[in-house]
Short mmCIF file of C-alpha atoms in Angstrom, two decimals:
data_model
loop_
_atom_site.label_atom_id
_atom_site.label_comp_id
_atom_site.label_asym_id
_atom_site.label_seq_id
_atom_site.Cartn_x
_atom_site.Cartn_y
_atom_site.Cartn_z
CA MET A 894 -0.03 0.01 0.06
CA THR A 895 1.38 3.42 -0.87
CA VAL A 896 -0.09 6.99 -0.39
CA ALA A 897 1.05 9.90 -2.51
CA GLY A 898 -0.27 13.49 -2.24
CA PRO A 899 0.42 16.79 -0.71
CA SER A 900 1.99 16.83 2.74
CA PRO A 901 -0.40 17.87 5.47
CA THR A 902 0.03 21.42 6.80
CA PRO A 903 1.57 21.24 10.27
CA THR A 904 -1.09 21.86 12.86
CA PRO A 905 -0.54 25.08 14.92
CA ALA A 906 -0.77 25.22 18.51
CA PRO A 907 -4.37 25.63 19.66
CA THR A 908 -5.67 29.19 20.42
CA PRO A 909 -6.24 29.33 24.24
CA THR A 910 -10.01 29.41 25.13
CA PRO A 911 -10.91 32.85 26.55
CA THR A 912 -11.54 32.72 30.26
CA PRO A 913 -15.32 33.04 30.71
CA THR A 914 -16.29 36.27 32.20
CA VAL A 915 -19.66 34.85 33.68
CA ALA A 916 -21.49 34.92 36.99
CA ALA A 917 -20.40 32.58 39.68
CA LEU A 918 -21.62 28.86 39.56
CA ASN A 919 -24.90 28.43 41.24
CA ALA A 920 -27.74 25.89 41.14
CA ARG A 921 -29.47 27.42 38.06
CA SER A 922 -26.20 27.51 36.06
CA ALA A 923 -25.28 24.07 37.10
CA SER A 924 -28.54 22.76 35.94
CA ARG A 925 -28.12 24.59 32.60
CA PHE A 926 -24.80 23.02 32.18
CA LEU A 927 -26.15 19.46 32.77
CA ALA A 928 -28.95 20.14 30.28
CA GLN A 929 -26.09 20.56 27.71
CA ALA A 930 -23.69 17.87 28.97
CA THR A 931 -26.10 15.06 29.97
CA MET A 932 -29.58 13.66 28.99
CA GLY A 933 -31.13 15.71 31.71
CA ALA A 934 -30.14 17.44 35.10
CA THR A 935 -30.94 15.80 38.57
CA ARG A 936 -30.82 17.36 41.87
CA THR A 937 -27.92 15.03 42.74
CA GLY A 938 -26.06 16.12 39.61
CA ILE A 939 -26.63 19.74 40.34
CA ASP A 940 -25.10 19.30 43.70
CA SER A 941 -22.07 17.27 42.26
CA VAL A 942 -21.37 20.19 39.91
CA LEU A 943 -21.54 22.72 42.56
CA ASN A 944 -19.10 20.61 44.63
CA THR A 945 -16.55 19.91 41.91
CA GLY A 946 -16.92 22.80 39.48
CA ILE A 947 -18.00 22.28 35.75
CA ALA A 948 -14.28 21.48 34.74
CA GLY A 949 -13.96 19.05 37.55
CA TRP A 950 -17.27 17.33 36.85
CA ILE A 951 -16.13 16.72 33.15
CA GLU A 952 -12.87 15.23 34.38
CA ALA A 953 -14.62 12.97 36.73
CA GLN A 954 -17.07 11.86 34.09
CA PHE A 955 -14.22 11.03 31.75
CA ALA A 956 -12.97 8.55 34.42
CA VAL A 957 -16.46 6.83 34.83
CA PRO A 958 -16.11 3.39 33.20
CA ARG A 959 -18.83 2.30 30.74
CA PRO A 960 -21.54 0.27 32.11
CA THR A 961 -22.45 -3.16 30.73
CA SER A 962 -22.41 -2.75 26.96
CA HIS A 963 -25.78 -2.82 25.08
CA TRP A 964 -24.87 -6.05 23.37
CA ASP A 965 -23.96 -7.88 26.60
CA TRP A 966 -27.09 -6.56 28.40
CA MET A 967 -29.26 -7.85 25.57
CA VAL A 968 -27.64 -11.22 25.35
CA ALA A 969 -27.96 -11.51 29.17
CA ASN A 970 -31.62 -10.70 28.92
CA GLY A 971 -32.42 -13.26 26.20
CA TYR A 972 -32.59 -11.02 23.01
CA ALA A 973 -29.98 -13.25 21.42
CA GLU A 974 -32.26 -16.29 21.54
CA ALA A 975 -33.53 -17.73 18.17
CA ASN A 976 -37.27 -16.59 18.83
CA LYS A 977 -36.01 -12.99 19.24
CA ILE A 978 -34.41 -12.68 15.90
CA ASN A 979 -36.75 -10.10 14.63
CA VAL A 980 -37.57 -8.43 18.07
CA GLN A 981 -36.50 -4.80 18.36
CA SER A 982 -37.67 -3.95 21.76
CA GLY A 983 -34.43 -5.15 23.41
CA TYR A 984 -32.43 -2.43 22.04
CA ASP A 985 -34.90 0.21 23.07
CA ALA A 986 -34.89 -1.10 26.64
CA SER A 987 -31.12 -1.13 26.83
CA VAL A 988 -30.91 2.40 25.46
CA TRP A 989 -33.62 3.86 27.77
CA ARG A 990 -31.96 2.19 30.75
CA GLN A 991 -28.43 3.52 29.97
CA VAL A 992 -29.44 7.12 29.02
CA ILE A 993 -31.79 7.54 31.99
CA ALA A 994 -30.06 5.64 34.79
CA GLY A 995 -26.34 5.28 33.64
CA PRO A 996 -23.58 6.64 35.86
CA ASP A 997 -21.77 7.83 32.74
CA ALA A 998 -23.90 10.69 31.99
CA LEU A 999 -21.56 12.65 29.72
CA ARG A 1000 -20.70 9.56 27.65
CA GLN A 1001 -24.34 8.89 27.05
CA ARG A 1002 -25.05 12.45 25.90
CA VAL A 1003 -22.03 12.34 23.60
CA THR A 1004 -22.91 9.09 22.23
CA VAL A 1005 -26.50 10.21 21.39
CA ALA A 1006 -24.98 13.35 19.74
CA LEU A 1007 -22.78 11.22 17.52
CA LEU A 1008 -25.62 8.79 16.66
CA ASP A 1009 -27.57 11.93 15.36
CA TYR A 1010 -25.12 12.38 12.46
CA LEU A 1011 -23.13 9.24 12.30
CA VAL A 1012 -26.34 7.51 11.68
CA VAL A 1013 -27.26 3.84 11.58
CA GLY A 1014 -30.97 3.24 12.31
CA MET A 1015 -33.30 0.33 12.56
CA GLY A 1016 -35.87 2.12 10.58
CA ALA A 1017 -33.88 1.39 7.49
CA LEU A 1018 -31.90 -1.61 8.41
CA ASN A 1019 -33.94 -4.58 6.84
CA ILE A 1020 -31.84 -7.59 8.36
CA SER A 1021 -32.04 -10.26 10.77
CA TRP A 1022 -30.82 -9.53 14.33
CA ARG A 1023 -31.20 -5.88 13.51
CA SER A 1024 -31.67 -4.65 17.15
CA LEU A 1025 -28.37 -6.44 18.09
CA ALA A 1026 -26.66 -5.08 14.99
CA VAL A 1027 -27.59 -1.54 15.96
CA ALA A 1028 -26.62 -2.26 19.58
CA ALA A 1029 -23.23 -3.25 18.55
CA TYR A 1030 -22.86 -0.06 16.41
CA THR A 1031 -24.03 2.07 19.41
CA ASP A 1032 -21.38 0.39 21.59
CA VAL A 1033 -18.83 1.42 19.16
CA LEU A 1034 -19.82 5.07 19.50
CA ALA A 1035 -20.00 4.72 23.29
CA ASP A 1036 -16.62 3.13 23.27
CA ASN A 1037 -14.98 5.79 21.17
CA ALA A 1038 -16.89 8.85 22.49
CA PHE A 1039 -13.88 9.86 24.60
CA GLY A 1040 -11.22 8.59 22.29
CA ASN A 1041 -9.75 9.83 18.98
CA TYR A 1042 -12.06 10.69 16.03
CA ARG A 1043 -9.73 8.88 13.76
CA ASP A 1044 -10.23 5.57 15.77
CA LEU A 1045 -13.90 6.23 15.64
CA LEU A 1046 -13.74 6.57 11.86
CA GLY A 1047 -12.03 3.24 11.68
CA ALA A 1048 -14.34 1.43 13.86
CA ILE A 1049 -17.61 2.63 11.99
CA SER A 1050 -15.98 1.90 8.67
CA ARG A 1051 -15.42 -1.70 9.71
CA ASN A 1052 -18.80 -2.15 11.47
CA ALA A 1053 -21.36 -4.76 10.25
CA ALA A 1054 -24.36 -2.48 10.88
CA MET A 1055 -22.87 0.40 9.03
CA GLY A 1056 -21.80 -1.76 6.30
CA MET A 1057 -25.15 -3.21 5.93
CA PHE A 1058 -26.96 0.30 6.42
CA LEU A 1059 -24.87 2.06 3.80
CA THR A 1060 -24.65 -0.99 1.48
CA PHE A 1061 -20.78 -1.40 1.02
CA VAL A 1062 -20.83 -4.97 2.55
CA ASN A 1063 -20.21 -7.05 -0.44
CA SER A 1064 -19.29 -4.20 -2.79
CA LYS A 1065 -17.07 -5.71 -5.48
CA LYS A 1066 -14.32 -4.06 -7.58
CA GLY A 1067 -15.30 -2.94 -10.95
CA ASN A 1068 -15.67 -5.30 -13.73
CA PRO A 1069 -14.86 -3.73 -17.30
CA SER A 1070 -16.60 -6.70 -19.11
CA THR A 1071 -19.98 -6.21 -17.32
CA GLY A 1072 -19.85 -2.55 -16.56
CA SER A 1073 -20.43 -3.19 -12.80
CA LEU A 1074 -18.95 -0.48 -10.45
CA PRO A 1075 -18.29 -0.51 -6.77
CA ASP A 1076 -21.12 0.72 -4.45
CA GLU A 1077 -20.57 4.49 -3.90
CA ASN A 1078 -22.92 4.88 -0.97
CA TYR A 1079 -20.55 4.94 1.92
CA ALA A 1080 -17.80 6.69 0.23
CA ARG A 1081 -20.22 9.54 -0.44
CA GLU A 1082 -21.70 9.65 2.97
CA LEU A 1083 -18.37 9.35 4.67
CA MET A 1084 -17.31 12.72 3.14
CA GLN A 1085 -20.65 14.40 3.00
CA LEU A 1086 -22.18 13.65 6.50
CA PHE A 1087 -19.40 12.18 8.74
CA THR A 1088 -16.27 14.27 8.10
CA LEU A 1089 -16.06 17.11 5.35
CA GLY A 1090 -19.54 18.31 4.28
CA VAL A 1091 -20.15 19.48 0.71
CA ASN A 1092 -18.33 22.94 0.86
CA GLN A 1093 -14.80 23.91 1.74
CA LEU A 1094 -14.66 25.39 5.15
CA GLU A 1095 -12.58 27.89 6.94
CA GLN A 1096 -11.38 26.75 10.53
CA ASP A 1097 -14.28 28.80 11.92
CA GLY A 1098 -16.68 26.81 9.95
CA THR A 1099 -17.57 29.57 7.55
CA VAL A 1100 -17.86 28.49 3.86
CA ARG A 1101 -14.94 29.35 1.61
CA MET A 1102 -16.04 31.27 -1.50
CA SER A 1103 -14.61 32.11 -4.98
CA ASN A 1104 -16.29 34.58 -7.24
CA GLY A 1105 -19.41 34.61 -5.07
CA GLN A 1106 -19.70 30.71 -5.09
CA ALA A 1107 -19.07 28.14 -2.50
CA LEU A 1108 -16.04 25.98 -3.13
CA GLU A 1109 -16.98 22.30 -3.32
CA THR A 1110 -15.11 19.96 -0.97
CA TYR A 1111 -15.14 16.87 -3.35
CA THR A 1112 -16.22 15.85 -6.83
CA LEU A 1113 -18.16 12.97 -8.18
CA ASP A 1114 -14.83 11.46 -9.22
CA ASP A 1115 -13.42 11.60 -5.62
CA VAL A 1116 -16.52 9.64 -4.62
CA SER A 1117 -16.02 7.06 -7.37
CA GLN A 1118 -12.43 6.70 -6.56
CA LEU A 1119 -12.84 6.44 -2.82
CA ALA A 1120 -15.56 3.72 -3.43
CA ARG A 1121 -12.80 1.44 -4.79
CA ILE A 1122 -11.29 1.34 -1.35
CA PHE A 1123 -14.37 0.08 0.27
CA THR A 1124 -14.55 -3.07 -1.93
CA GLY A 1125 -14.30 -6.70 -0.81
CA LEU A 1126 -15.66 -6.01 2.69
CA GLN A 1127 -17.93 -8.73 4.00
CA LEU A 1128 -19.48 -10.10 7.23
CA VAL A 1129 -17.25 -12.52 9.28
CA SER A 1130 -19.92 -15.34 8.65
CA SER A 1131 -22.86 -16.35 6.77
CA ASP A 1132 -24.54 -17.90 9.84
CA THR A 1133 -27.77 -16.12 10.44
CA THR A 1134 -28.84 -18.48 13.31
CA THR A 1135 -27.10 -16.23 15.89
CA PRO A 1136 -26.50 -12.67 16.01
CA ASP A 1137 -22.66 -12.95 16.60
CA ARG A 1138 -21.41 -11.77 13.26
CA MET A 1139 -23.08 -8.47 13.89
CA ARG A 1140 -20.56 -7.66 16.66
CA GLN A 1141 -17.53 -8.85 14.69
CA PRO A 1142 -15.63 -6.22 12.35
CA LEU A 1143 -15.96 -6.84 8.61
CA ILE A 1144 -13.26 -8.89 6.98
CA LEU A 1145 -11.76 -8.74 3.51
CA ASN A 1146 -12.55 -10.96 0.66
CA ALA A 1147 -9.44 -10.24 -1.37
CA ALA A 1148 -11.05 -11.48 -4.65
CA ASN A 1149 -13.34 -8.70 -4.57
CA ASN A 1150 -11.16 -5.94 -3.37
CA GLU A 1151 -9.72 -3.39 -5.66
CA THR A 1152 -5.90 -3.23 -5.50
CA GLY A 1153 -5.06 -0.70 -8.06
CA SER A 1154 -4.78 2.98 -7.14
CA ALA A 1155 -7.40 5.33 -6.11
CA THR A 1156 -7.02 9.09 -6.31
CA PHE A 1157 -9.27 11.39 -4.31
CA LEU A 1158 -8.87 14.66 -2.44
CA GLY A 1159 -5.58 15.16 -4.03
CA ALA A 1160 -4.01 11.92 -2.67
CA THR A 1161 -3.46 8.63 -4.27
CA VAL A 1162 -3.84 5.27 -2.36
CA SER A 1163 -2.88 1.96 -3.92
CA GLY A 1164 -2.30 -1.57 -2.91
CA GLY A 1165 -5.73 -2.55 -1.61
CA GLY A 1166 -6.73 -4.42 1.43
CA MET A 1167 -7.30 -3.16 4.88
CA ALA A 1168 -4.01 -1.12 4.83
CA ALA A 1169 -5.55 0.95 1.81
CA LEU A 1170 -8.57 1.59 3.84
CA ASP A 1171 -6.69 2.88 6.81
CA ALA A 1172 -4.54 5.05 4.43
CA ALA A 1173 -7.80 6.48 2.86
CA LEU A 1174 -9.24 7.19 6.28
CA ASP A 1175 -5.83 8.94 7.15
CA VAL A 1176 -6.42 11.19 4.04
CA ILE A 1177 -9.81 12.22 5.02
CA PHE A 1178 -8.87 12.74 8.68
CA ARG A 1179 -6.21 15.11 7.77
CA HIS A 1180 -8.44 17.28 5.46
CA PRO A 1181 -8.73 20.75 6.93
CA ASN A 1182 -12.54 20.59 6.75
CA VAL A 1183 -12.88 17.82 9.38
CA ALA A 1184 -12.02 19.97 12.36
CA PRO A 1185 -14.66 22.73 11.75
CA PHE A 1186 -17.13 20.24 10.43
CA VAL A 1187 -17.21 17.90 13.31
CA SER A 1188 -16.81 20.74 15.95
CA LYS A 1189 -20.04 22.50 14.53
CA GLN A 1190 -21.92 19.43 14.47
CA LEU A 1191 -21.27 18.59 18.03
CA ILE A 1192 -21.83 22.04 19.19
CA GLN A 1193 -25.26 22.20 17.61
CA ARG A 1194 -26.05 19.00 19.30
CA LEU A 1195 -25.06 19.81 22.75
CA VAL A 1196 -25.15 23.70 23.14
CA THR A 1197 -26.52 25.89 20.37
CA SER A 1198 -27.92 25.74 16.94
CA ASN A 1199 -26.14 28.87 15.65
CA PRO A 1200 -22.72 29.01 17.13
CA SER A 1201 -20.55 32.01 16.34
CA PRO A 1202 -17.60 31.50 13.91
CA ALA A 1203 -15.32 32.39 16.80
CA TYR A 1204 -16.85 29.62 18.87
CA VAL A 1205 -16.53 27.00 16.18
CA GLY A 1206 -13.02 28.19 15.49
CA ARG A 1207 -11.96 27.60 19.11
CA VAL A 1208 -13.36 24.29 19.17
CA SER A 1209 -11.86 23.43 15.75
CA ALA A 1210 -8.60 24.54 17.06
CA ALA A 1211 -8.89 21.93 20.03
CA PHE A 1212 -9.75 19.26 17.45
CA ALA A 1213 -6.73 20.18 15.27
CA ASN A 1214 -4.40 20.03 18.25
CA ASN A 1215 -5.25 19.14 21.90
CA GLY A 1216 -2.27 21.15 23.20
CA SER A 1217 0.08 18.11 22.89
CA GLY A 1218 0.18 17.84 19.17
CA VAL A 1219 -2.70 15.31 18.87
CA ARG A 1220 -5.39 15.68 16.24
CA GLY A 1221 -9.00 14.51 16.88
CA ASP A 1222 -8.94 14.21 20.79
CA MET A 1223 -12.39 13.90 21.62
CA LYS A 1224 -11.87 14.75 25.18
CA ALA A 1225 -10.29 17.98 24.06
CA VAL A 1226 -13.16 18.78 21.84
CA ILE A 1227 -15.78 18.12 24.49
CA ARG A 1228 -13.94 20.32 26.85
CA ALA A 1229 -13.76 23.03 24.32
CA ILE A 1230 -17.40 22.87 23.59
CA LEU A 1231 -18.74 22.75 27.10
CA LEU A 1232 -16.19 25.30 28.83
CA ASP A 1233 -16.39 27.86 26.05
CA PRO A 1234 -17.58 31.27 27.12
CA GLU A 1235 -20.40 31.03 24.48
CA ALA A 1236 -21.72 27.92 26.22
CA ARG A 1237 -21.26 29.18 29.85
CA ASP A 1238 -22.36 32.71 29.64
CA GLU A 1239 -26.15 32.48 30.42
CA ALA A 1240 -26.73 36.11 30.58
CA ALA A 1241 -25.43 36.71 27.09
CA ALA A 1242 -27.46 33.65 25.81
CA LEU A 1243 -30.70 34.92 27.30
CA ALA A 1244 -30.05 38.44 25.87
CA SER A 1245 -29.34 37.05 22.34
CA THR A 1246 -31.85 36.29 19.69
CA THR A 1247 -29.63 33.69 18.07
CA ALA A 1248 -28.42 31.51 21.05
CA GLY A 1249 -29.73 28.24 22.30
CA ARG A 1250 -31.51 25.29 20.67
CA LEU A 1251 -34.83 23.59 20.66
CA ARG A 1252 -34.71 20.57 22.95
CA GLU A 1253 -35.28 17.60 20.81
CA PRO A 1254 -38.21 15.26 21.84
CA VAL A 1255 -36.03 12.45 23.29
CA LEU A 1256 -34.16 14.80 25.44
CA ARG A 1257 -37.40 16.14 26.78
CA LEU A 1258 -38.33 12.57 27.80
CA THR A 1259 -35.03 11.85 29.33
CA ASN A 1260 -35.08 15.15 31.09
CA TRP A 1261 -38.23 14.16 32.87
CA ALA A 1262 -37.03 10.76 33.57
CA ARG A 1263 -33.83 11.63 35.07
CA ALA A 1264 -35.08 14.58 36.86
CA PHE A 1265 -37.72 12.50 38.75
CA GLY A 1266 -35.63 9.40 39.22
CA VAL A 1267 -37.48 6.93 36.75
CA THR A 1268 -36.67 3.34 37.54
CA SER A 1269 -37.69 -0.04 36.32
CA PRO A 1270 -37.58 -2.65 39.07
CA SER A 1271 -37.90 -5.39 36.58
CA ASP A 1272 -35.14 -4.00 34.44
CA ALA A 1273 -37.74 -4.12 31.40
CA TRP A 1274 -37.50 -0.40 30.77
CA ALA A 1275 -40.77 -0.67 28.72
CA ILE A 1276 -40.61 2.79 27.12
CA GLY A 1277 -40.27 1.19 23.61
CA ASP A 1278 -40.23 2.64 20.20
CA THR A 1279 -40.96 6.45 20.43
CA THR A 1280 -40.85 7.27 16.70
CA SER A 1281 -44.61 7.59 16.03
CA THR A 1282 -45.55 11.18 15.03
CA THR A 1283 -49.15 10.74 16.12
CA THR A 1284 -48.74 9.08 19.32
CA ARG A 1285 -45.28 9.43 20.68
CA LEU A 1286 -42.28 11.70 20.09
CA GLY A 1287 -41.57 11.55 16.48
CA GLN A 1288 -38.10 10.56 17.30
CA GLY A 1289 -36.22 7.56 18.80
CA ILE A 1290 -32.57 6.77 19.69
CA GLY A 1291 -30.98 4.39 16.90
CA ARG A 1292 -34.29 4.49 15.03
CA ALA A 1293 -33.72 6.82 12.22
CA ALA A 1294 -35.17 5.76 8.88
CA SER A 1295 -32.31 7.17 6.71
CA VAL A 1296 -28.69 8.13 6.90
CA PHE A 1297 -29.87 11.80 7.26
CA GLY A 1298 -31.30 10.96 10.71
CA PHE A 1299 -34.01 12.89 12.46
CA VAL A 1300 -32.26 16.35 12.10
CA ARG A 1301 -30.44 18.38 9.51
CA PRO A 1302 -27.70 20.62 10.74
CA GLY A 1303 -28.61 23.26 8.08
CA PHE A 1304 -32.42 23.20 8.48
CA THR A 1305 -34.44 26.33 8.88
CA PRO A 1306 -38.28 26.15 9.19
CA PRO A 1307 -39.74 27.66 6.03
CA GLY A 1308 -41.86 30.74 6.31
CA THR A 1309 -40.41 31.84 9.56
CA ALA A 1310 -38.33 34.92 10.73
CA MET A 1311 -35.34 32.53 11.13
CA VAL A 1312 -35.21 32.26 7.33
CA GLN A 1313 -34.85 36.04 7.16
CA ALA A 1314 -32.29 36.12 9.90
CA GLY A 1315 -30.26 33.53 8.32
CA LEU A 1316 -30.49 31.24 11.36
CA THR A 1317 -30.50 27.35 11.40
CA ALA A 1318 -32.93 25.32 13.74
CA PRO A 1319 -32.12 21.60 13.10
CA GLU A 1320 -34.60 20.07 15.73
CA PHE A 1321 -37.55 22.06 14.25
CA LEU A 1322 -37.40 19.44 11.47
CA MET A 1323 -39.23 17.29 14.04
CA SER A 1324 -41.66 19.95 15.08
CA SER A 1325 -45.28 20.32 13.47
CA GLU A 1326 -48.73 20.76 14.75
CA GLN A 1327 -49.11 16.99 14.87
CA THR A 1328 -45.89 16.13 16.52
CA ASN A 1329 -46.25 18.76 19.14
CA ILE A 1330 -49.69 17.51 20.12
CA ALA A 1331 -48.51 13.90 20.20
CA TYR A 1332 -45.53 14.99 22.39
CA ILE A 1333 -47.87 16.62 25.11
CA ASN A 1334 -50.30 13.79 25.11
CA TYR A 1335 -47.62 11.18 25.28
CA MET A 1336 -45.75 13.09 28.18
CA GLN A 1337 -49.16 13.63 30.09
CA SER A 1338 -49.43 9.70 30.09
CA LEU A 1339 -45.80 9.19 31.19
CA VAL A 1340 -45.95 11.76 33.82
CA GLY A 1341 -49.25 10.57 35.11
CA GLY A 1342 -48.45 6.85 35.32
CA GLY A 1343 -45.25 5.85 33.64
CA THR A 1344 -45.20 2.85 31.51
CA GLY A 1345 -45.27 -0.80 32.88
CA ASP A 1346 -43.09 -0.57 35.83
CA THR A 1347 -40.98 2.29 34.38
CA LYS A 1348 -42.17 5.11 36.72
CA ALA A 1349 -40.98 8.33 38.28
CA ASP A 1350 -40.54 8.92 41.99
CA TYR A 1351 -42.29 12.09 42.78
CA ALA A 1352 -41.80 11.87 46.68
CA PRO A 1353 -39.34 14.76 46.90
CA MET A 1354 -41.69 17.08 44.71
CA MET A 1355 -44.95 15.98 46.64
CA ALA A 1356 -43.21 17.11 49.92
CA LEU A 1357 -43.09 20.68 48.38
CA ALA A 1358 -46.57 20.44 46.78
CA SER A 1359 -48.47 22.36 49.63
CA ASP A 1360 -46.51 25.32 48.64
CA SER A 1361 -47.06 25.97 44.86
CA ALA A 1362 -44.25 28.52 44.71
CA LYS A 1363 -41.69 26.19 46.23
CA LEU A 1364 -42.86 23.35 43.95
CA VAL A 1365 -42.73 25.28 40.75
CA ASP A 1366 -39.57 26.94 41.55
CA GLU A 1367 -37.94 23.46 42.13
CA VAL A 1368 -39.49 22.05 38.83
CA ASN A 1369 -38.24 25.03 37.04
CA LEU A 1370 -34.64 24.64 38.44
CA ILE A 1371 -34.28 20.82 37.49
CA LEU A 1372 -36.22 20.70 34.32
CA ALA A 1373 -35.76 24.18 32.79
CA ALA A 1374 -32.57 25.43 34.39
CA GLY A 1375 -34.55 28.19 36.08
CA GLN A 1376 -35.40 29.74 32.63
CA LEU A 1377 -39.13 30.02 32.93
CA ARG A 1378 -40.28 33.46 32.70
CA ALA A 1379 -42.17 35.13 35.50
CA SER A 1380 -45.48 35.24 33.50
CA THR A 1381 -44.98 31.37 32.83
CA LEU A 1382 -44.21 30.69 36.49
CA ALA A 1383 -47.38 32.42 37.61
CA SER A 1384 -49.50 30.59 35.15
CA ILE A 1385 -48.17 27.26 36.32
CA ARG A 1386 -48.54 28.26 39.79
CA ALA A 1387 -52.20 29.24 39.23
CA ALA A 1388 -52.91 25.87 37.76
CA VAL A 1389 -51.31 24.07 40.63
CA ASP A 1390 -53.47 26.20 43.11
CA SER A 1391 -56.52 25.34 41.14
CA ILE A 1392 -56.12 22.04 42.83
CA PRO A 1393 -57.29 22.20 46.38
CA LEU A 1394 -55.05 20.60 49.04
CA THR A 1395 -58.13 18.84 50.40
CA ALA A 1396 -58.86 16.94 47.09
CA ASN A 1397 -57.94 13.26 46.60
CA ASN A 1398 -54.34 12.50 45.68
CA ALA A 1399 -53.77 16.52 45.77
CA THR A 1400 -50.07 16.46 46.37
CA LEU A 1401 -49.60 13.96 43.43
CA ASN A 1402 -51.83 15.75 41.16
CA ARG A 1403 -50.30 19.28 41.94
CA THR A 1404 -46.92 17.79 41.21
CA GLY A 1405 -48.11 16.29 37.85
CA VAL A 1406 -49.52 19.56 36.87
CA ALA A 1407 -46.35 21.49 37.58
CA ILE A 1408 -44.27 19.12 35.76
CA LEU A 1409 -46.47 18.67 32.58
CA LEU A 1410 -47.03 22.37 32.14
CA THR A 1411 -43.36 22.98 32.45
CA LEU A 1412 -42.63 20.28 29.78
CA ALA A 1413 -45.20 22.05 27.44
CA SER A 1414 -44.00 25.67 27.98
CA PRO A 1415 -41.94 27.39 25.19
CA ASP A 1416 -39.58 28.62 27.72
CA TYR A 1417 -38.58 25.07 28.62
CA LEU A 1418 -38.73 23.80 25.02
CA VAL A 1419 -35.78 26.39 23.95
CA LEU A 1420 -32.95 26.10 26.06
CA LYS A 1421 -30.74 29.13 26.07
#
């Protein structure tokens, strides 16, 4: 295997992130931080952040080991038995279990963020053992969430579920006599959606222009050439009686692999085999677009839909060089995103018309579940598939129906002021009159009684329920990071007080009203 092409530009030392000039850490700012860094704040989590500080909490989370993998939990719970070959509920149960109750809260949030754009989804994976296949893929993301992005690219490029999802499993080298060509699906999406994007970027994420036109990152020929690298890959076994092959990395069938040269992105890779695949990934990983592209994707998923170029640039610099000359260090990227002044300055965010993001439906559910101690004593976690747009959330973890997932990073709701302002709002792609009604109805059911034995513990809230102000303030703090406006708080308190303390189940019902109305309020739905 050989690689020829331009030498990569030496990576400069990262620009130091400015020290945030923000208010001292308090319960409200701790809750807001946890809304960005986890699948939802908890009272215990708020106290932990106040005790260690934000930077200390992040470092402590980096040290928390992964709990049982999704694969191992599903196998232990019988989902690898022959009669479960087409059952999908095991993956749902394992995912809800970890994102709600897992001790590695930061890893869970980053894993879900990665799954939002490095998409594999059961909705478009028509194979046997699909739930375990997606479980193995989600495990790959979780295992690499705090590692190096280059290693993550290598792992997903050898993953069975990804190979089936983007159809490069069993792709064969071109045959001049028949005119057949390698499958180009993965080569295209690897560049377009996972690493580079379609337009050349400055390091602050702004699009590079020439004569008023955006410069393209790659050409159709680049896609065709890169596709030659991803030939000859196949599952480790043809045995469909067990799911085991879905956990094993893809292997090479040399007879179907292209060993000639492939020229793309200004470099040439030759020799074929896994060495050529790794060389191709190295070429992509060194491309200057990767740092700003990945940085902006993760900022949008965790903090704000419209980060400033300066914010993207600071995170991009951390991706390019973690301070020790290492490119792609995910811990450095996560620190840069969550500690940046643009993430931490709540006063500036509240005053801004561009800061913040719409909380996606899955996060609203997990916010509620984590805030109020949802458990499943039987370990069934029977929340299930939440993708229905008429009765559930219109979104589900690991259940995207296409490689484009549930959100589009550049989406703007048509016919809105956001179009005129040039703003993006990716999560609004899932928002409509139908889905908004479905969300409120579904959450009313969950808040009121849970599902199966998956239920909340409202005892701490019920202890406050006789005083509507204290109850609503606590719900506001934990769910909404204290961001409900005075008028919203007054309306919710009035609704709580409309339930007499002498009524049956008064404290429970007053608590439920406070929680549900908070979950339905616009002040909560947009986290600033």
